[in-house]
mmCIF file of C-alpha atoms in Angstrom:
data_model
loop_
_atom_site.group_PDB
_atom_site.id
_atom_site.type_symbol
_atom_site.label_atom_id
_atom_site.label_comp_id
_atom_site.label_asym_id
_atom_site.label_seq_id
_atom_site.Cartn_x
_atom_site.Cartn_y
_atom_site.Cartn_z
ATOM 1 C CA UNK A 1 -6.384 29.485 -76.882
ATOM 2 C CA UNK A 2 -3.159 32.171 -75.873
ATOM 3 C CA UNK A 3 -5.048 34.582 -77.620
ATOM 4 C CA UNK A 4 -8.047 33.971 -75.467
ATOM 5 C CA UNK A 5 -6.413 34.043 -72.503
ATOM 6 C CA UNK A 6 -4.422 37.338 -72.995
ATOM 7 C CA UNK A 7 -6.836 40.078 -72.142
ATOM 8 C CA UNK A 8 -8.057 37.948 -68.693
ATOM 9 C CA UNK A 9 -4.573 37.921 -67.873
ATOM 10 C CA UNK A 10 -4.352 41.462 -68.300
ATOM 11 C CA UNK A 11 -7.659 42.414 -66.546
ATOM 12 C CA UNK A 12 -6.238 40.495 -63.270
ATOM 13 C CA UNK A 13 -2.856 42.160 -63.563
ATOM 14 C CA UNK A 14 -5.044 45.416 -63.621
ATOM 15 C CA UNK A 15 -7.171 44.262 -60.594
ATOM 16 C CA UNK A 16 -4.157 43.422 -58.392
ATOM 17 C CA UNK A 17 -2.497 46.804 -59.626
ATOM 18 C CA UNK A 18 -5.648 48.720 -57.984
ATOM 19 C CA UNK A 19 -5.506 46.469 -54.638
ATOM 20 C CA UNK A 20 -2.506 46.749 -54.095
ATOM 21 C CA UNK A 21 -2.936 50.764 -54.833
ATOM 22 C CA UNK A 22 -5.666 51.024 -52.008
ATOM 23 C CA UNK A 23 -3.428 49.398 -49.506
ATOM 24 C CA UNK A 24 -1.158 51.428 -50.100
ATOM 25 C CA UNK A 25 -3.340 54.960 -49.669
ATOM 26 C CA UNK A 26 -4.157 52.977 -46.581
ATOM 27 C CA UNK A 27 -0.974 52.236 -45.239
ATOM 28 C CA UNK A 28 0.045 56.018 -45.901
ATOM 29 C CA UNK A 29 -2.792 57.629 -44.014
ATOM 30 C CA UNK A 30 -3.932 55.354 -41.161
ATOM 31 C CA UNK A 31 -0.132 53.449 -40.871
ATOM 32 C CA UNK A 32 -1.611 49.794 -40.682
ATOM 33 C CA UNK A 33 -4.361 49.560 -43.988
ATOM 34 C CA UNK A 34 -7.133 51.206 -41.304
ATOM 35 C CA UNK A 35 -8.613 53.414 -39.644
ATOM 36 C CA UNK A 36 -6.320 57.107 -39.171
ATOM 37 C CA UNK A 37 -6.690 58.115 -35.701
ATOM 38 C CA UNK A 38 -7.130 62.078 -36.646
ATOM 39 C CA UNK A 39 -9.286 64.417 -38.946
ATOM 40 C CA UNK A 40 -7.264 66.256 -41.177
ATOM 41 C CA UNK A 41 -9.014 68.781 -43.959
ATOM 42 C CA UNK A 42 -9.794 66.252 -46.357
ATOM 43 C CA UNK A 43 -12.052 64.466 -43.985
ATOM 44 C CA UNK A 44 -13.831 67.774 -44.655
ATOM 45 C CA UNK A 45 -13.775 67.861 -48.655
ATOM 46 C CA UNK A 46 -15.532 66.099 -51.750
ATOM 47 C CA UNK A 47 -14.556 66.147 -55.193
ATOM 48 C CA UNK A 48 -17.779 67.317 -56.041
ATOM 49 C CA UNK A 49 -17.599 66.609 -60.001
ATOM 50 C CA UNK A 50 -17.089 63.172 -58.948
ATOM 51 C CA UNK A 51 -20.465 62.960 -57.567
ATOM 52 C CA UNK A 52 -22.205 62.705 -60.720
ATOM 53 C CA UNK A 53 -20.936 59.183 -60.769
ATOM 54 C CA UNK A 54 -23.281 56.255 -60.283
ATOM 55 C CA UNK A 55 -21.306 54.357 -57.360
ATOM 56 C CA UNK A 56 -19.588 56.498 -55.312
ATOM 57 C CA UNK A 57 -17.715 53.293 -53.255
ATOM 58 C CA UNK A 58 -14.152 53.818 -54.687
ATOM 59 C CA UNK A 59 -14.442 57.018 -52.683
ATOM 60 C CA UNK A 60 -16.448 56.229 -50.078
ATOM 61 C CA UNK A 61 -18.714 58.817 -50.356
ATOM 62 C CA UNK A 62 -23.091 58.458 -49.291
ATOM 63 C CA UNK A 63 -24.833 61.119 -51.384
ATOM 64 C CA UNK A 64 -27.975 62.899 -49.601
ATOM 65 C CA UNK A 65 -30.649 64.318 -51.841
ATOM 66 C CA UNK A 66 -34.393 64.758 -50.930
ATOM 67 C CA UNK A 67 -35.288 64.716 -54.553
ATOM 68 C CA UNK A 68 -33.944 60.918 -54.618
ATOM 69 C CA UNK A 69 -30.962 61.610 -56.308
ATOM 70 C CA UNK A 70 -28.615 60.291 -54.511
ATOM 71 C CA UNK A 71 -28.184 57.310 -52.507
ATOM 72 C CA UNK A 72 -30.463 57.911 -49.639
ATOM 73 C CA UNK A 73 -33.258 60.760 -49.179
ATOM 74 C CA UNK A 74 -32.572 61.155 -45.971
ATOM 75 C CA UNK A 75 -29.399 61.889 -43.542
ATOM 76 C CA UNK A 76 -30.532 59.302 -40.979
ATOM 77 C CA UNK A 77 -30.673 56.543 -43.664
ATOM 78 C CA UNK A 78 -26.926 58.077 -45.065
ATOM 79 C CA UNK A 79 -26.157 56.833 -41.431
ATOM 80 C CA UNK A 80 -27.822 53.732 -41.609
ATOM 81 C CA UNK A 81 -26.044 52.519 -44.916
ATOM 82 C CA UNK A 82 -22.377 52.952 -43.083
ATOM 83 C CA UNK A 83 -21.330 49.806 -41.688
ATOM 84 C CA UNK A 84 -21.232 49.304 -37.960
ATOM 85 C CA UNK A 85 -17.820 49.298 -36.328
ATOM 86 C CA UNK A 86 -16.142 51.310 -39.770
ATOM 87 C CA UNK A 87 -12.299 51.733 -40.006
ATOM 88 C CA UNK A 88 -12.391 53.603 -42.804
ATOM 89 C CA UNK A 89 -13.657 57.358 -43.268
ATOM 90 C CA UNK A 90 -16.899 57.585 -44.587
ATOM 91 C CA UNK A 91 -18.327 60.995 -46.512
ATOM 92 C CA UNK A 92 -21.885 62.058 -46.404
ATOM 93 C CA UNK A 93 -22.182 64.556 -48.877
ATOM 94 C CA UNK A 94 -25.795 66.484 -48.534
ATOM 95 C CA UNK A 95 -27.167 68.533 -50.396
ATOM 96 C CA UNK A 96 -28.894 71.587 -50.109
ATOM 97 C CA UNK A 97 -32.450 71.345 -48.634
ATOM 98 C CA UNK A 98 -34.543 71.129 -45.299
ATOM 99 C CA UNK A 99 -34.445 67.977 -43.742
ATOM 100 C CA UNK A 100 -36.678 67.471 -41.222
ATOM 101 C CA UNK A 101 -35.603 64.970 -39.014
ATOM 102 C CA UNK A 102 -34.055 63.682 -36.518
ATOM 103 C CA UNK A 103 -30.215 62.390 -36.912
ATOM 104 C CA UNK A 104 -28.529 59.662 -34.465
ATOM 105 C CA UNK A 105 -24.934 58.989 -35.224
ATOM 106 C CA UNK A 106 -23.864 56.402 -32.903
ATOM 107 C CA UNK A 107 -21.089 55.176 -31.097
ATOM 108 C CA UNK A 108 -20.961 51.674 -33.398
ATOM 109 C CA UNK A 109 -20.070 54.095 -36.783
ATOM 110 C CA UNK A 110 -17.134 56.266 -36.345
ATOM 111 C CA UNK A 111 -15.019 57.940 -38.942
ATOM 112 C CA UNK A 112 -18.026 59.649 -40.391
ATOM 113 C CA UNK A 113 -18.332 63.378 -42.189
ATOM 114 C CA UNK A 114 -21.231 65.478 -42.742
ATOM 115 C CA UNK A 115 -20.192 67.405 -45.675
ATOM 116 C CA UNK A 116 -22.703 70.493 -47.321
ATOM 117 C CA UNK A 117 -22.249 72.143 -50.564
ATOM 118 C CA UNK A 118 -19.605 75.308 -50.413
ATOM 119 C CA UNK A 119 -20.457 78.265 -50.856
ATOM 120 C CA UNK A 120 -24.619 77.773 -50.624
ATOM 121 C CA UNK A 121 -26.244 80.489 -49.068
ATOM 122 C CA UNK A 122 -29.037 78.425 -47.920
ATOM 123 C CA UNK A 123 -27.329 75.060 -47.795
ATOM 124 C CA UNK A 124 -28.204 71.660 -45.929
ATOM 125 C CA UNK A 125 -30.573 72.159 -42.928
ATOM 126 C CA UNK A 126 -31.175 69.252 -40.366
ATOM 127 C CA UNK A 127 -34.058 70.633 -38.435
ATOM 128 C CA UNK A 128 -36.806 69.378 -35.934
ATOM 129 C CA UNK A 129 -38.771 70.833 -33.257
ATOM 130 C CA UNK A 130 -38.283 68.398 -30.202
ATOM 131 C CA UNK A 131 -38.268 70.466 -26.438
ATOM 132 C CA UNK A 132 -37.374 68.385 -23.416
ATOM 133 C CA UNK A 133 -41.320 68.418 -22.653
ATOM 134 C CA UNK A 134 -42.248 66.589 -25.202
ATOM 135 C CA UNK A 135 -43.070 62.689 -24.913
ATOM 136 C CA UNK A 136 -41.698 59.860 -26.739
ATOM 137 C CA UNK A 137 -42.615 56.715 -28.445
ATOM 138 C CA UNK A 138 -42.416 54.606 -25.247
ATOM 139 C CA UNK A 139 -44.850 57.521 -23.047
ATOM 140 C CA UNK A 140 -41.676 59.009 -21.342
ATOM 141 C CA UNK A 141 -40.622 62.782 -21.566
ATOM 142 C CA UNK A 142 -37.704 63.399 -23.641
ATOM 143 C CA UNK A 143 -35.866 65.447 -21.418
ATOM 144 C CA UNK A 144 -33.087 67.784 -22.561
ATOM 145 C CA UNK A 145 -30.797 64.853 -23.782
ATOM 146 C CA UNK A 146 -33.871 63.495 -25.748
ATOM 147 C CA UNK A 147 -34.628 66.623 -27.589
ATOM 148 C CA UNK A 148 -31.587 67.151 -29.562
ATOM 149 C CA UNK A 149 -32.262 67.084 -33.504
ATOM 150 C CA UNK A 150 -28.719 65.607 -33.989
ATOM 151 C CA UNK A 151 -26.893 63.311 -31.857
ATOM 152 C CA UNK A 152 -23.271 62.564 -32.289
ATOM 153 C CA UNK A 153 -21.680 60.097 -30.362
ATOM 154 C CA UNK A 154 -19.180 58.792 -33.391
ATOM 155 C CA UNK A 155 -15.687 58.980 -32.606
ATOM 156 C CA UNK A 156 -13.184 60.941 -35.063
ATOM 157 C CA UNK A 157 -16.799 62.902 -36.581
ATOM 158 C CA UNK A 158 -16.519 66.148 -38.666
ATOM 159 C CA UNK A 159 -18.898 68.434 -39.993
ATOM 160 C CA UNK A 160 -18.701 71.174 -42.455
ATOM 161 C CA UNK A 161 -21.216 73.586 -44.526
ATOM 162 C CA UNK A 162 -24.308 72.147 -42.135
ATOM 163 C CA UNK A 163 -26.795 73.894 -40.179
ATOM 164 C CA UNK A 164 -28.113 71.880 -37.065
ATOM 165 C CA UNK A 165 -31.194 73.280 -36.156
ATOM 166 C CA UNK A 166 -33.942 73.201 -33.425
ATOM 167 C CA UNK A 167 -37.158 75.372 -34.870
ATOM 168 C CA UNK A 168 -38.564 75.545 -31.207
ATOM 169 C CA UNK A 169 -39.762 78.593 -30.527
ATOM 170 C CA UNK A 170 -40.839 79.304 -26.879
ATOM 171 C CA UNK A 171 -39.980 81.900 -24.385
ATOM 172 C CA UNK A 172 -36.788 80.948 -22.686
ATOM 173 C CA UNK A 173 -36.095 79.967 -18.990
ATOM 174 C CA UNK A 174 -39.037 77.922 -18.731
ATOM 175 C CA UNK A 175 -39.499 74.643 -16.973
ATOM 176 C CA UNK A 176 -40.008 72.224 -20.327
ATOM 177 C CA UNK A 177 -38.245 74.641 -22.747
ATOM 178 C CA UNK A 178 -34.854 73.171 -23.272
ATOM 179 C CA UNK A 179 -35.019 72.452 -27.155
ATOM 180 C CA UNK A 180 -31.324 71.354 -28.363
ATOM 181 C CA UNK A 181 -30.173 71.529 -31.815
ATOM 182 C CA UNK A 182 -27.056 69.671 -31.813
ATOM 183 C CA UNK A 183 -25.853 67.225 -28.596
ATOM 184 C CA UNK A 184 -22.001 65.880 -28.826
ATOM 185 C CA UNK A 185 -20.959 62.741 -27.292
ATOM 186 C CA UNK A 186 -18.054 62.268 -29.431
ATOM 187 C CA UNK A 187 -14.944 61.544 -28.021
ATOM 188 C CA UNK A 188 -13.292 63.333 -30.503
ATOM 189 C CA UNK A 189 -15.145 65.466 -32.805
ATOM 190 C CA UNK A 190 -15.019 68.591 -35.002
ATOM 191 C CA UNK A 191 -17.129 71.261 -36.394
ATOM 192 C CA UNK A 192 -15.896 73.624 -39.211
ATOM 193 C CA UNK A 193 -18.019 76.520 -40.269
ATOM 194 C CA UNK A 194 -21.335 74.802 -39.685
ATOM 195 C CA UNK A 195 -24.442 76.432 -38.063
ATOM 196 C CA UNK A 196 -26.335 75.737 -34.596
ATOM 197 C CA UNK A 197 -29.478 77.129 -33.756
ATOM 198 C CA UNK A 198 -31.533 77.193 -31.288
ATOM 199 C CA UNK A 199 -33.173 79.177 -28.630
ATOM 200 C CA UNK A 200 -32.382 77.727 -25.216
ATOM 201 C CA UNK A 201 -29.805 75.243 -24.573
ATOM 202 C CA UNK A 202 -29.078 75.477 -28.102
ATOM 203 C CA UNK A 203 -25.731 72.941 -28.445
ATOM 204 C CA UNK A 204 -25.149 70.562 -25.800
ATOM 205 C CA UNK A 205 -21.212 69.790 -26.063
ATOM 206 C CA UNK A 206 -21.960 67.019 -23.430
ATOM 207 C CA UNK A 207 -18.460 64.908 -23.227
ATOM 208 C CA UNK A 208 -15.456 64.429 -25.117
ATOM 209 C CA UNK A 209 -13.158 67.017 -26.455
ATOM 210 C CA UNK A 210 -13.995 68.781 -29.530
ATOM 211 C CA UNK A 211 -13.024 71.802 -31.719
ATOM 212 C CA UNK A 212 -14.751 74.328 -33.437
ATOM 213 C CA UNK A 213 -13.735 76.559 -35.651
ATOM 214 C CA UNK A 214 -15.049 79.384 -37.514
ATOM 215 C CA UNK A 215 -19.010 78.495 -36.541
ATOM 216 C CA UNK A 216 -22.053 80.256 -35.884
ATOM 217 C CA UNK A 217 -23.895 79.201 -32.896
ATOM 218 C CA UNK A 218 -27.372 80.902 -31.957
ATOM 219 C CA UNK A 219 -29.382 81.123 -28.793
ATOM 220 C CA UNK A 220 -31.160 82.930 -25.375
ATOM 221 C CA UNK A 221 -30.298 81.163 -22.302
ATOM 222 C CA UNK A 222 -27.352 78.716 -22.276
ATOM 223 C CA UNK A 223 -26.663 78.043 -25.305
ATOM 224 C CA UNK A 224 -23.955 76.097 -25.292
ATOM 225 C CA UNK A 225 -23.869 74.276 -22.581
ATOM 226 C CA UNK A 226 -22.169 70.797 -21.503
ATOM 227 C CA UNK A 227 -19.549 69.044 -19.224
ATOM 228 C CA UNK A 228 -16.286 68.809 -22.599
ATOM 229 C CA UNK A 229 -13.671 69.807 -22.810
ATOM 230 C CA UNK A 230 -13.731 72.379 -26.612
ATOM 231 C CA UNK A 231 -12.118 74.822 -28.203
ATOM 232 C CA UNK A 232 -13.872 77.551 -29.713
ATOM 233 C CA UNK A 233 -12.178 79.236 -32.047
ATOM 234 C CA UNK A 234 -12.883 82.198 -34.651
ATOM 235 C CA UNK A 235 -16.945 81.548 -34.008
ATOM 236 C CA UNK A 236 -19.565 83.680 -33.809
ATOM 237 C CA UNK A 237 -21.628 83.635 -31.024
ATOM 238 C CA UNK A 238 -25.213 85.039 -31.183
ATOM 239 C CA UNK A 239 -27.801 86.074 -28.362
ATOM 240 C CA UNK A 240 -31.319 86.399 -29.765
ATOM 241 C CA UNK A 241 -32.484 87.425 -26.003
ATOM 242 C CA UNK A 242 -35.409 89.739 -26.214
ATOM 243 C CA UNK A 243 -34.053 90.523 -22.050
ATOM 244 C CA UNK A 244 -31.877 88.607 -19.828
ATOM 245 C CA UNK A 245 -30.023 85.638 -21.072
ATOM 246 C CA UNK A 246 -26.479 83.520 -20.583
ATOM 247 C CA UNK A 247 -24.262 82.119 -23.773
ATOM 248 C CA UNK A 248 -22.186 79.251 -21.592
ATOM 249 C CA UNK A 249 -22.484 76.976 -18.925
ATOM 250 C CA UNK A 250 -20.052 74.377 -18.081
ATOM 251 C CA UNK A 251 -20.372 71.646 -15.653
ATOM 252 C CA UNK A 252 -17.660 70.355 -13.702
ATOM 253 C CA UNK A 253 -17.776 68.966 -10.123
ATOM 254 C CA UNK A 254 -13.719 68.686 -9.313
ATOM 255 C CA UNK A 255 -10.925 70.180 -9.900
ATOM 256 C CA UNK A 256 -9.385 67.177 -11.336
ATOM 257 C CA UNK A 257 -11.931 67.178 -14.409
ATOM 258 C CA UNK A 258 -9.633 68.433 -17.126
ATOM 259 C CA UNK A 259 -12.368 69.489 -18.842
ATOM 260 C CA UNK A 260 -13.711 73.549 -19.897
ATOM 261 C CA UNK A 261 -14.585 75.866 -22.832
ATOM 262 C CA UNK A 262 -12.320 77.890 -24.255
ATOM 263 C CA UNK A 263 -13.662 80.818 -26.317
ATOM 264 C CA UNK A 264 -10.646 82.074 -28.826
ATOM 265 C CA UNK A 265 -10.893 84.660 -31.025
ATOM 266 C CA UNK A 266 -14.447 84.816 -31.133
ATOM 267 C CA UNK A 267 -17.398 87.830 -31.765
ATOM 268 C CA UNK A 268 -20.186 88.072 -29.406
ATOM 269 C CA UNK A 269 -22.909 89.720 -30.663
ATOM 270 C CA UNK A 270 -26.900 90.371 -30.947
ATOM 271 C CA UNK A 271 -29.311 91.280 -28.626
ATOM 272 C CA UNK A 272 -30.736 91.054 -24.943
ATOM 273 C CA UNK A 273 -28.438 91.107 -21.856
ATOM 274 C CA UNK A 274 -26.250 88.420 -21.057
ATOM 275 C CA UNK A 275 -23.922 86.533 -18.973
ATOM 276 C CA UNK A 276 -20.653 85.012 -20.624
ATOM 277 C CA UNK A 277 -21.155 82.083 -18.308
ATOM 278 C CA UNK A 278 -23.157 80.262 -15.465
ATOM 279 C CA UNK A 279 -21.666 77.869 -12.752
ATOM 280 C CA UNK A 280 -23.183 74.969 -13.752
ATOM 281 C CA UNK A 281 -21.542 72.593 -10.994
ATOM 282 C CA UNK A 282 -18.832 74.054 -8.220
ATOM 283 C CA UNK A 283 -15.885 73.659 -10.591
ATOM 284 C CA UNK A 284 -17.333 75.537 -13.944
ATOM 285 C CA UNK A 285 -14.758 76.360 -16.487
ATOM 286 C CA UNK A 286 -14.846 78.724 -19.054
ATOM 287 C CA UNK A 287 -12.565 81.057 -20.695
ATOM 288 C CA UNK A 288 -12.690 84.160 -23.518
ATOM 289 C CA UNK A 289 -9.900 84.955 -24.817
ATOM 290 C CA UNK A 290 -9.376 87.821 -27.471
ATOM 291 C CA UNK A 291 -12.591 87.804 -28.304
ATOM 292 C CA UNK A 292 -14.686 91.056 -29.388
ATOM 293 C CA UNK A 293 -17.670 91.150 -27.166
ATOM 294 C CA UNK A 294 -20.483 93.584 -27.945
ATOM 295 C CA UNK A 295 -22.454 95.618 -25.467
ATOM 296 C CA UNK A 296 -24.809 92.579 -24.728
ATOM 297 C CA UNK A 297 -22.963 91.340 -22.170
ATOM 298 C CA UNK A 298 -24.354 92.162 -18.666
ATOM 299 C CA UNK A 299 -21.971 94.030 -16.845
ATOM 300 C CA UNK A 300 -21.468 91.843 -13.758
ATOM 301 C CA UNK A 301 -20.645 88.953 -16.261
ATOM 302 C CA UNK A 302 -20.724 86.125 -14.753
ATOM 303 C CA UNK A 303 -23.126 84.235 -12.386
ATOM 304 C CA UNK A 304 -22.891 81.606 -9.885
ATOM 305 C CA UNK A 305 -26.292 79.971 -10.508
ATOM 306 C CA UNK A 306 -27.526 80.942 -6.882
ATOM 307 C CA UNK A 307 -24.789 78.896 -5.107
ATOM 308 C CA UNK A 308 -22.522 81.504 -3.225
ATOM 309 C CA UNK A 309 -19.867 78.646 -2.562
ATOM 310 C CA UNK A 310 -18.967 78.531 -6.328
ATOM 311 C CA UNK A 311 -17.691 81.755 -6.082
ATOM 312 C CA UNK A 312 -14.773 79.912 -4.134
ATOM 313 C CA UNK A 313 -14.326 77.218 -6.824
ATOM 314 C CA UNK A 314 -15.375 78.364 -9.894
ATOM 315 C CA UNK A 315 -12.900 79.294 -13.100
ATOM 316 C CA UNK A 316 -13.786 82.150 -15.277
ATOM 317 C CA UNK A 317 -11.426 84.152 -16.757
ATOM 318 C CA UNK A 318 -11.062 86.199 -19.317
ATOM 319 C CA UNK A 319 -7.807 87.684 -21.300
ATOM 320 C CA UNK A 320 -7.295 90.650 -23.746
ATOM 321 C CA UNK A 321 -11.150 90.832 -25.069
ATOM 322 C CA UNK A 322 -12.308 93.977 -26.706
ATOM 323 C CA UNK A 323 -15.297 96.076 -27.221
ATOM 324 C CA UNK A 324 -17.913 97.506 -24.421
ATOM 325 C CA UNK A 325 -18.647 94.338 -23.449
ATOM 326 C CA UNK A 326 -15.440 93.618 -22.661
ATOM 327 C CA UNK A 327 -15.413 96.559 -19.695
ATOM 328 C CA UNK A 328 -15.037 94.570 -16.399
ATOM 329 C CA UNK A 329 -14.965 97.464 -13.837
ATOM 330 C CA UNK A 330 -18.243 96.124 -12.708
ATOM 331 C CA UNK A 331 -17.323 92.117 -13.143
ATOM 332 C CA UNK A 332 -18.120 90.225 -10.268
ATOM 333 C CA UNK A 333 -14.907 90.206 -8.528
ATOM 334 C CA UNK A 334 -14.577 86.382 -7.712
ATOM 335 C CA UNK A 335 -13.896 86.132 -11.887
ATOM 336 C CA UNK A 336 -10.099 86.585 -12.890
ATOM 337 C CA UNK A 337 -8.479 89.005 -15.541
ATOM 338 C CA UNK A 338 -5.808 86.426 -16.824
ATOM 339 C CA UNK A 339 -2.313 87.047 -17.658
ATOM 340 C CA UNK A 340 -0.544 85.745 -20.920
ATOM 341 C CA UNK A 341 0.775 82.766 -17.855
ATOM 342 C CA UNK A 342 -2.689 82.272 -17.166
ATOM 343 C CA UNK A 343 -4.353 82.322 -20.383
ATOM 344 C CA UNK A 344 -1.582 80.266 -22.204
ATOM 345 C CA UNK A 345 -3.177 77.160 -21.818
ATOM 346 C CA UNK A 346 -6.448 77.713 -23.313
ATOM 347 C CA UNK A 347 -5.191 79.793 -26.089
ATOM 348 C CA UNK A 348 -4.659 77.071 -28.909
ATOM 349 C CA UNK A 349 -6.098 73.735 -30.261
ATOM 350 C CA UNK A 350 -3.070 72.401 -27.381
ATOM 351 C CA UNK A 351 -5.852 73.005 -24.819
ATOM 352 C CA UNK A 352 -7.828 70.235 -26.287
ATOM 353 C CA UNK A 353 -4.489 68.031 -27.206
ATOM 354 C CA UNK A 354 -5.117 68.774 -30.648
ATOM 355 C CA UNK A 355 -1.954 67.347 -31.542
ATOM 356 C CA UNK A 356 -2.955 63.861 -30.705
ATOM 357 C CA UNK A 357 -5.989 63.765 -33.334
ATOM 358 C CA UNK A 358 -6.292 66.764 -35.572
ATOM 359 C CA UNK A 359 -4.012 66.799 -38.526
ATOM 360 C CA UNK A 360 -5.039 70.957 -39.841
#
């Protein structure tokens, strides 16, 4: 009977051992056994010879594969499988493919990554080919919200190795036209070298605050557009205008919005002739900052969206860019060359209180 009773005595000393291991990865990264209040690089990476294994729970990792592979075919049912009201981070891993459909991340499942293989040329596309035209299941036009291929609106999201793309292709400026690839709700979110494109009104970086860094965002007429408060940093921005077009514009109706885009170290590029910004409401903020801007860029720069009284109220600045687009002897002169005083606080992830929730 001892004998017996030996090896289950064992197996539960084992079982506590590993319990009482978790809690104690738990304890060291969110300080109370839950959820940790930042994104830090390995909300970002996969061990991916682990993914070979059958049950990927110990990890907490969702495997995408079209070829039914994984654990779901699809990233919207990845979604679905995390459980609403998570503490704990959860990492969608997807692999390469087109995935044509459209992605909700809600508000009820936070602490989620969307993870693509490194190093794939081609990688993980989410594409689909809503405009703001288009009608609905319930009869009702979409509108530009509605027409986003991926909605975030989880808190503490990341992305990394993705392309979010809208395959609309229509001539740009048009009534009906607005076809977004990638809408943020987040209240904190960030993107790291991922891929938006689109043609107009490409990313809408609606509200939070956000970061991204070293992405390649693609568009004709506002594309990126919104009301956050984000850092841009190290991206690459690309006009596909065949004539006029406009990369940013940010809407803000007070001064007391703390909210903007800050363009940092960026390269402006491509074709057509553009604005750097519009004045989408009176108090529009947006910034470049040591940036390399092609010769694209109209040479006026900025405009105020046919509302003369923005000019008074307005923020556009710009500070140490280079390249011919960077020439503002013929900027409108209600935008501001900023000094390193002026510049200073849009100049680092401290604009968007990156100390607070990104651990990089």
């Amino acid at each position: 009977m001892m004998m017996g009773l030996l090896p289950c005595r064992v197996v539960l000393v084992v079982c506590v051992l590993v319990v009482m291991m978790w809690t104690l990865v738990d304890l060291a990264e969110g300080g109370d056994g839950g959820a940790r209040n930042y994104i830090s690089w390995d909300d970002l990476q996969v061990d991916e010879q682990r993914l070979a294994l059958k049950s990927n729970d110990e990890f907490r990792v969702i495997v995408v594969d079209q070829h039914g592979k994984g654990h779901s075919k699809t990233v919207q049912g990845a979604v679905d499988m995390v459980p609403n009201y998570n503490t704990q981070r959860v990492k969608i891993y997807i692999y390469p493919g087109v995935y044509r459909e459209k992605v909700l991340v809600p508000t009820s499942k936070p602490y989620i990554s969307f993870i693509g293989k490194r190093n794939e040329t081609s990688g993980a596309v989410i594409t689909w080919n809503s405009k703001s035209s288009d009608r609905g299941p319930n009869g009702q036009t979409l509108g530009t919200y509605g027409s986003a291929t991926v909605g975030v609106e989880s808190d503490y999201f990341c992305a990394t190795e993705i392309t979010f793309e809208n395959s609309v292709v229509a001539a740009p400026g048009g009534n009906g036209n607005q076809a977004v690839a990638l809408r943020v709700n987040s209240n904190r979110a960030m993107f790291y070298r991922v891929k938006i494109k689109g043609t107009q009104d490409t990313l809408l970086d609606n509200t939070g605050t956000h970061y991204f860094y070293k992405c390649y965002i693609q568009g004709k007429v506002d594309f990126i557009f919104g009301s956050a408060k984000s850092l841009y940093e190290k991206c690459h921005l690309q006009s596909i205008a065949e004539n006029y077009g406009a990369i940013a514009a940010h809407h803000r109706d007070s001064p007391h919005q703390d909210t903007g885009f800050s363009f940092v170290g960026c390269m402006i590029g491509g074709t057509g002739n553009v604005y750097l910004g519009r004045a989408w409401g009176d108090y529009s903020r947006i910034i470049y900052a040591n940036s390399y801007m092609d010769d694209i860029i109209n040479p006026v720069g900025w405009s105020e969206w046919n509302h003369p009284e923005r000019q008074r109220t307005a923020v556009f600045g710009e500070y140490q860019c280079q390249g011919r687009g960077a020439d503002r002897r013929h900027r409108v002169p209600w935008s501001k060359s900023f000094n390193y005083e002026e510049a200073k606080p849009f100049l680092d992830k401290r604009f968007i209180n990156g100390d607070q929730w990104l651990k990089l």
